[in-house]
Short mmCIF file of C-alpha atoms in Angstrom, two decimals:
data_model
loop_
_atom_site.label_atom_id
_atom_site.label_comp_id
_atom_site.label_asym_id
_atom_site.label_seq_id
_atom_site.Cartn_x
_atom_site.Cartn_y
_atom_site.Cartn_z
CA MET A 1 -125.91 39.55 65.16
CA SER A 2 -122.73 39.18 67.20
CA LEU A 3 -121.34 42.45 65.81
CA ILE A 4 -124.54 44.26 66.80
CA LYS A 5 -124.34 42.94 70.34
CA LYS A 6 -120.68 43.97 70.69
CA LYS A 7 -121.45 47.44 69.37
CA TYR A 8 -124.39 47.77 71.78
CA LYS A 9 -122.19 46.94 74.76
CA PHE A 10 -119.43 49.21 73.49
CA ASN A 11 -121.79 52.23 73.35
CA TYR A 12 -122.53 51.88 77.07
CA PHE A 13 -118.92 51.37 78.14
CA GLU A 14 -117.87 55.04 78.01
CA PRO A 15 -120.86 56.45 79.96
CA LEU A 16 -120.33 53.86 82.69
CA ILE A 17 -116.71 54.98 83.13
CA ILE A 18 -117.76 58.66 83.30
CA ILE A 19 -120.58 58.00 85.81
CA ALA A 20 -118.27 55.90 87.98
CA PHE A 21 -115.59 58.63 87.91
CA TRP A 22 -117.92 61.44 89.00
CA ALA A 23 -119.67 59.26 91.56
CA LEU A 24 -116.31 58.42 93.15
CA LEU A 25 -115.22 62.07 93.07
CA PHE A 26 -118.36 63.38 94.78
CA ALA A 27 -118.28 60.50 97.27
CA SER A 28 -114.66 61.17 98.23
CA PRO A 29 -115.52 63.75 100.97
CA LEU A 30 -117.70 61.11 102.62
CA LEU A 31 -115.25 58.25 102.11
CA PHE A 32 -112.02 60.03 103.08
CA GLY A 33 -113.25 62.88 105.30
CA ARG A 34 -112.10 63.02 108.93
CA PHE A 35 -115.21 63.09 111.09
CA GLU A 36 -115.17 62.42 114.85
CA ASP A 37 -118.75 61.58 115.82
CA GLN A 38 -120.91 62.25 112.77
CA ILE A 39 -120.67 63.53 109.23
CA GLU A 40 -120.19 67.29 109.04
CA TRP A 41 -122.44 68.04 106.10
CA GLN A 42 -121.31 71.65 105.89
CA LYS A 43 -117.78 70.54 105.04
CA VAL A 44 -119.14 67.98 102.57
CA GLN A 45 -121.27 70.60 100.84
CA THR A 46 -118.27 72.93 100.66
CA ALA A 47 -116.26 70.19 98.97
CA TRP A 48 -119.09 69.54 96.53
CA LEU A 49 -119.27 73.25 95.66
CA ASN A 50 -115.53 73.14 94.93
CA PHE A 51 -116.17 70.27 92.47
CA LEU A 52 -118.76 72.23 90.47
CA PRO A 53 -116.17 74.20 88.41
CA LEU A 54 -114.59 70.87 87.47
CA LEU A 55 -117.95 69.56 86.32
CA VAL A 56 -118.53 72.68 84.21
CA LEU A 57 -115.03 72.33 82.74
CA PHE A 58 -115.76 68.68 81.91
CA PHE A 59 -118.91 69.58 79.94
CA ILE A 60 -117.12 72.40 78.10
CA ASN A 61 -114.23 70.12 77.16
CA ARG A 62 -116.39 67.17 76.10
CA PHE A 63 -119.20 68.88 74.21
CA ALA A 64 -117.50 72.02 72.88
CA LEU A 65 -113.71 71.95 72.75
CA LEU A 66 -113.09 68.34 71.73
CA PRO A 67 -115.68 67.99 68.92
CA ARG A 68 -115.23 71.51 67.51
CA LEU A 69 -111.48 71.92 67.81
CA PHE A 70 -109.48 68.79 68.70
CA PHE A 71 -111.21 66.26 66.44
CA LYS A 72 -111.35 68.73 63.56
CA GLY A 73 -107.58 69.11 63.46
CA LYS A 74 -107.41 72.45 65.32
CA ARG A 75 -105.08 71.12 68.01
CA VAL A 76 -103.30 74.42 68.78
CA GLY A 77 -106.62 76.21 69.19
CA TYR A 78 -107.85 73.43 71.44
CA PHE A 79 -104.86 73.60 73.80
CA LEU A 80 -104.90 77.41 73.94
CA SER A 81 -108.64 77.45 74.65
CA THR A 82 -108.36 74.76 77.31
CA ILE A 83 -105.48 76.51 79.08
CA SER A 84 -107.30 79.85 78.96
CA ILE A 85 -110.50 78.41 80.47
CA ILE A 86 -108.61 76.58 83.22
CA VAL A 87 -106.65 79.73 84.15
CA LEU A 88 -109.84 81.81 84.12
CA PHE A 89 -111.53 79.38 86.50
CA ALA A 90 -108.45 79.33 88.76
CA VAL A 91 -108.28 83.13 88.96
CA ASN A 92 -111.96 83.36 89.93
CA ILE A 93 -111.51 80.68 92.58
CA HIS A 94 -108.46 82.55 93.93
CA PHE A 95 -110.37 85.82 94.38
CA PHE A 96 -113.39 84.16 95.93
CA ASN A 97 -111.60 81.76 98.25
CA ASP A 98 -108.06 83.00 98.89
CA ILE A 99 -109.01 86.30 100.61
CA PRO A 100 -106.51 86.83 103.46
CA THR A 101 -107.97 87.13 106.94
CA GLN A 102 -107.42 90.48 108.74
CA LYS A 103 -105.38 90.61 111.92
CA ARG A 104 -107.51 91.08 115.01
CA PRO A 105 -106.75 94.21 117.16
CA ARG A 106 -105.54 93.62 120.69
CA PRO A 107 -107.93 94.55 123.49
CA GLU A 108 -107.49 98.07 124.86
CA GLY A 109 -105.55 98.39 128.06
CA ILE A 110 -104.01 94.96 127.88
CA GLU A 111 -100.55 96.48 127.74
CA ASN A 112 -101.11 98.32 131.03
CA SER A 113 -102.72 95.43 132.84
CA GLY A 114 -99.41 93.91 133.77
CA LEU A 115 -100.35 90.56 132.34
CA LEU A 116 -97.87 90.79 129.51
CA THR A 117 -95.08 92.82 131.12
CA GLU A 118 -94.05 90.74 134.08
CA PRO A 119 -94.04 86.96 134.08
CA PRO A 120 -95.15 85.16 137.23
CA ARG A 121 -92.55 84.66 139.94
CA GLY A 122 -90.63 81.44 139.46
CA PHE A 123 -90.97 81.48 135.73
CA ASP A 124 -88.55 84.29 134.97
CA ARG A 125 -85.82 81.86 134.05
CA MET A 126 -88.04 79.44 132.24
CA PRO A 127 -86.58 78.67 128.74
CA PRO A 128 -88.72 79.55 125.76
CA PRO A 129 -90.58 76.72 124.10
CA ASN A 130 -88.43 74.85 121.59
CA ILE A 131 -90.61 75.34 118.52
CA ARG A 132 -89.02 75.41 115.10
CA PRO A 133 -90.73 76.85 112.04
CA SER A 134 -90.21 73.62 110.15
CA GLU A 135 -92.15 71.70 112.79
CA SER A 136 -95.23 73.86 112.53
CA ALA A 137 -98.48 72.44 111.11
CA PRO A 138 -98.47 71.99 107.30
CA GLN A 139 -100.38 74.61 105.38
CA PRO A 140 -103.26 73.36 103.19
CA ILE A 141 -103.03 73.63 99.42
CA PRO A 142 -104.76 76.81 98.20
CA PRO A 143 -108.08 76.08 96.43
CA SER A 144 -106.88 77.69 93.19
CA ILE A 145 -103.75 75.49 93.02
CA ASN A 146 -105.81 72.44 93.94
CA PHE A 147 -108.23 73.28 91.11
CA LEU A 148 -105.37 73.64 88.59
CA ILE A 149 -104.04 70.18 89.44
CA LEU A 150 -107.44 68.51 89.30
CA ALA A 151 -108.42 70.38 86.11
CA VAL A 152 -105.32 69.23 84.22
CA LEU A 153 -105.90 65.63 85.35
CA LEU A 154 -109.59 65.81 84.45
CA VAL A 155 -109.03 67.24 80.97
CA GLY A 156 -106.26 64.72 80.30
CA PHE A 157 -108.47 61.86 81.46
CA ASP A 158 -111.47 62.96 79.38
CA THR A 159 -109.40 63.65 76.25
CA GLY A 160 -107.57 60.33 76.53
CA LEU A 161 -110.86 58.49 77.03
CA GLN A 162 -112.40 60.14 73.96
CA ILE A 163 -109.36 59.37 71.81
CA SER A 164 -109.26 55.72 72.90
CA MET A 165 -113.01 55.27 72.32
CA ARG A 166 -112.83 56.81 68.85
CA TRP A 167 -109.77 54.74 67.96
CA SER A 168 -111.50 51.55 69.13
CA SER A 169 -114.62 52.48 67.16
CA LEU A 170 -112.56 53.09 64.01
CA GLU A 171 -110.80 49.75 64.47
CA LYS A 172 -114.12 47.93 64.79
CA GLU A 173 -115.45 49.71 61.71
CA LYS A 174 -112.28 48.82 59.82
CA PHE A 175 -112.62 45.17 60.85
CA LYS A 176 -116.26 45.18 59.77
CA LEU A 177 -115.36 46.61 56.35
CA GLU A 178 -112.56 44.07 55.92
CA LYS A 179 -114.94 41.26 56.84
CA GLU A 180 -117.48 42.52 54.31
CA SER A 181 -114.70 42.66 51.74
CA VAL A 182 -113.79 39.04 52.46
CA GLU A 183 -117.42 38.02 52.14
CA ASN A 184 -117.56 39.80 48.78
CA GLN A 185 -114.38 38.01 47.73
CA LEU A 186 -115.96 34.72 48.75
CA ALA A 187 -119.01 35.52 46.61
CA ILE A 188 -116.72 36.40 43.70
CA LEU A 189 -114.85 33.14 44.26
CA LYS A 190 -118.11 31.20 43.93
CA ASN A 191 -118.86 32.99 40.69
CA GLN A 192 -115.35 32.33 39.42
CA VAL A 193 -115.69 28.63 40.14
CA SER A 194 -119.04 28.47 38.42
CA PRO A 195 -118.86 29.70 34.77
CA HIS A 196 -115.70 28.26 33.18
CA PHE A 197 -115.51 25.19 35.32
CA PHE A 198 -119.14 24.19 34.80
CA MET A 199 -119.00 24.87 31.05
CA ASN A 200 -115.92 22.68 30.56
CA THR A 201 -117.27 19.97 32.87
CA LEU A 202 -120.60 19.81 31.05
CA ASN A 203 -118.80 19.53 27.71
CA ASN A 204 -116.71 16.65 29.06
CA ILE A 205 -119.78 14.90 30.46
CA HIS A 206 -121.53 15.37 27.11
CA ALA A 207 -118.64 13.62 25.40
CA LEU A 208 -118.77 10.78 27.95
CA VAL A 209 -122.44 10.03 27.36
CA ASP A 210 -121.71 8.03 24.18
CA ILE A 211 -118.33 6.65 25.32
CA ASP A 212 -118.94 5.67 28.96
CA SER A 213 -122.46 6.28 30.17
CA GLU A 214 -121.78 5.00 33.69
CA GLN A 215 -118.89 7.42 34.17
CA ALA A 216 -121.06 10.19 32.74
CA LYS A 217 -123.75 9.44 35.36
CA THR A 218 -121.13 9.44 38.12
CA SER A 219 -119.78 12.75 36.88
CA ILE A 220 -123.24 14.29 36.87
CA ILE A 221 -123.74 13.23 40.50
CA LYS A 222 -120.39 14.74 41.49
CA LEU A 223 -121.24 17.94 39.65
CA SER A 224 -124.58 18.08 41.47
CA ASN A 225 -122.89 17.64 44.85
CA LEU A 226 -120.40 20.35 43.99
CA MET A 227 -123.13 22.79 42.97
CA ARG A 228 -125.07 22.05 46.15
CA HIS A 229 -122.02 22.84 48.25
CA LEU A 230 -121.41 26.12 46.39
CA LEU A 231 -125.02 27.24 46.59
CA TYR A 232 -126.08 26.11 50.07
CA ASP A 233 -123.36 24.63 52.27
CA SER A 234 -120.98 27.57 51.88
CA GLU A 235 -123.51 30.25 52.85
CA GLY A 236 -122.60 30.16 56.55
CA THR A 237 -119.35 31.11 58.25
CA LYS A 238 -118.54 27.48 59.07
CA THR A 239 -119.06 24.15 57.35
CA PRO A 240 -118.27 20.55 58.41
CA ILE A 241 -114.87 19.26 57.32
CA LYS A 242 -116.52 16.23 55.70
CA LYS A 243 -118.55 18.43 53.35
CA GLU A 244 -115.50 20.47 52.42
CA ILE A 245 -113.52 17.32 51.70
CA SER A 246 -116.40 15.94 49.61
CA PHE A 247 -116.35 19.18 47.62
CA ILE A 248 -112.57 18.92 47.08
CA GLU A 249 -112.79 15.30 45.94
CA SER A 250 -115.68 16.03 43.55
CA TYR A 251 -113.85 19.04 42.15
CA ILE A 252 -110.65 17.06 41.53
CA GLU A 253 -112.52 14.12 39.98
CA LEU A 254 -114.29 16.44 37.56
CA MET A 255 -111.02 18.22 36.73
CA LYS A 256 -109.47 14.86 35.83
CA LEU A 257 -111.90 14.62 32.90
CA ARG A 258 -110.08 17.52 31.24
CA PHE A 259 -106.56 16.09 31.35
CA SER A 260 -104.80 13.10 29.89
CA GLU A 261 -102.72 10.50 31.68
CA LYS A 262 -99.68 12.78 31.40
CA VAL A 263 -101.05 14.69 34.38
CA LYS A 264 -100.57 12.66 37.55
CA ILE A 265 -103.09 13.67 40.21
CA THR A 266 -102.90 12.12 43.68
CA VAL A 267 -105.11 12.78 46.68
CA ASP A 268 -104.17 11.65 50.18
CA ILE A 269 -106.97 12.32 52.69
CA PRO A 270 -107.59 10.22 55.84
CA THR A 271 -110.75 8.15 56.01
CA VAL A 272 -111.44 9.23 59.61
CA ILE A 273 -112.50 12.87 59.55
CA PRO A 274 -112.91 14.94 62.73
CA GLU A 275 -116.43 16.15 63.48
CA LYS A 276 -115.40 19.79 63.42
CA LEU A 277 -116.14 22.94 61.43
CA ILE A 278 -113.94 25.09 59.20
CA PRO A 279 -114.59 28.15 57.00
CA PRO A 280 -116.15 27.17 53.65
CA LEU A 281 -114.11 27.11 50.42
CA LEU A 282 -110.92 27.60 52.41
CA PHE A 283 -108.79 25.53 50.01
CA THR A 284 -110.64 26.21 46.74
CA SER A 285 -108.43 29.04 45.47
CA LEU A 286 -105.27 27.02 46.28
CA ILE A 287 -106.53 24.00 44.32
CA GLU A 288 -107.66 26.21 41.44
CA ASN A 289 -104.22 27.80 41.24
CA ALA A 290 -102.59 24.36 41.17
CA PHE A 291 -104.70 23.25 38.19
CA LYS A 292 -104.37 26.61 36.47
CA HIS A 293 -100.62 27.16 36.84
CA GLY A 294 -99.23 23.67 37.53
CA ILE A 295 -100.37 21.89 34.34
CA SER A 296 -98.36 21.82 31.15
CA TYR A 297 -99.67 20.27 27.93
CA ASN A 298 -96.14 19.87 26.61
CA SER A 299 -94.53 17.96 29.47
CA THR A 300 -95.44 15.60 32.29
CA SER A 301 -97.16 17.40 35.15
CA PHE A 302 -98.37 16.47 38.58
CA ILE A 303 -100.62 17.68 41.38
CA GLU A 304 -100.48 16.27 44.88
CA VAL A 305 -103.11 17.05 47.51
CA LYS A 306 -102.58 15.89 51.07
CA MET A 307 -104.60 16.55 54.21
CA SER A 308 -103.91 15.38 57.76
CA PHE A 309 -105.24 16.09 61.24
CA THR A 310 -103.96 16.40 64.76
CA GLU A 311 -105.99 16.96 67.89
CA GLU A 312 -105.91 20.73 67.43
CA ASN A 313 -104.84 21.41 63.84
CA LEU A 314 -105.62 20.69 60.20
CA ILE A 315 -102.65 20.46 57.82
CA PHE A 316 -103.28 20.98 54.11
CA ILE A 317 -100.45 20.53 51.60
CA ILE A 318 -100.79 21.01 47.86
CA LYS A 319 -97.84 20.52 45.54
CA ASN A 320 -97.74 20.86 41.78
CA SER A 321 -95.27 21.02 38.94
CA ASN A 322 -94.01 24.48 38.09
CA PRO A 323 -93.69 24.93 34.32
CA ASN A 324 -93.99 28.74 34.66
CA PHE A 325 -91.13 29.11 37.14
CA ASN A 326 -89.17 31.56 34.99
CA LYS A 327 -92.25 33.58 34.05
CA THR A 328 -93.77 36.40 36.06
CA ASN A 329 -97.24 35.42 37.11
CA GLU A 330 -99.23 38.11 38.89
CA THR A 331 -102.43 36.06 39.08
CA LYS A 332 -100.77 33.41 41.23
CA GLY A 333 -99.51 36.07 43.62
CA ILE A 334 -102.91 37.74 43.86
CA GLY A 335 -104.55 34.40 44.71
CA ILE A 336 -102.11 33.74 47.53
CA GLU A 337 -102.46 37.30 48.87
CA ASN A 338 -106.25 37.05 48.91
CA THR A 339 -106.00 33.74 50.76
CA LYS A 340 -103.65 35.33 53.32
CA LYS A 341 -106.04 38.23 53.87
CA ARG A 342 -108.92 35.87 54.49
CA LEU A 343 -106.84 33.73 56.84
CA ASP A 344 -105.70 36.84 58.75
CA LEU A 345 -109.29 37.90 59.36
CA ILE A 346 -110.45 34.43 60.35
CA TYR A 347 -107.51 33.16 62.40
CA SER A 348 -105.48 36.32 63.12
CA GLU A 349 -101.98 34.99 63.97
CA ASN A 350 -103.11 31.45 64.83
CA TYR A 351 -102.23 29.87 61.49
CA THR A 352 -99.16 29.25 59.33
CA LEU A 353 -98.93 29.46 55.55
CA ASN A 354 -95.62 28.52 53.96
CA VAL A 355 -94.82 28.68 50.24
CA ASP A 356 -91.90 26.76 48.75
CA GLU A 357 -91.08 27.27 45.10
CA ASN A 358 -88.35 26.20 42.69
CA LYS A 359 -88.14 25.17 39.05
CA GLU A 360 -89.35 21.66 39.90
CA PHE A 361 -92.43 22.32 42.01
CA TYR A 362 -94.61 24.86 43.76
CA MET A 363 -95.82 23.82 47.22
CA ILE A 364 -98.12 25.39 49.81
CA ASN A 365 -98.28 24.16 53.38
CA LEU A 366 -101.25 25.47 55.36
CA ASN A 367 -101.80 24.76 59.05
CA VAL A 368 -105.02 26.04 60.67
CA PRO A 369 -106.48 25.40 64.15
CA LEU A 370 -109.60 23.29 64.59
#
């Protein structure tokens, strides 16, 4: 639902920018015009008429040139077409607006009237006015040149806006696909936990029925809690830390049924658990890897699970023996990479995952915010 809302808002973001731009442009003669007593609507209408070619150019660029040329890889054709249209508009504006005014003829007989031949008495030695050409009034920018400047800025603005919107849309779509991929991986993880683990656990419980019925009953309860967590509690995006810890403890207790006393398994989890939420099955693949790759039937092995909390972080450390240190193990690497991908999507850069490995042990230190 949140993705739908964000997409809905995103679709209205671009039109709002365009409407605000054109509203400001057409309001500029009213906002920045120099009027003495009242608004001179004739000048305002003239300015609006000068904006109409820009509006036509905007529609041509947005609905014809960009979708048919630029975004289909025909960049050279797009730039040539855009330049040609801008120049064509500028030439038309030049011929319609930059027509030079004709010089007015002097009235007949003014030369013989004596008004221009003899200055008044007392002013014959008057120095000419000290007017320099550089101090004359500045000439306004011709409409054609003004159009060229505004057209280049307009096309650049519209093209940049379209590119940024498409890039943002592609990024959101990419994030959505990656999130769906993580959800699929989570579903696969549930299925991976289920078949082999449940088959081996049920066989061990079956063997315990005749040997230790009480332990068999306890194991059945733990298996039931674990299945409930896999089927129901992990359906959402967040789950309470207490439920996740209960799942981890049940999982480890059931795994202990498969191994002898040669495998030393220790769990250090505080009794006081924060009332906060975390993503479900966040540590499952790490624990599975420890039992899968850290156990040797020929030598003494160990697995150590430790969890601690601060006010803002959860620290999870799992350490196991490393009998396969000298062997290439692609499965272990894939498990860690999948965990990193999921953590990247959930926490971005707000987590740390450190791996320390030697011939004695393999250790993962995970720190995530709460």
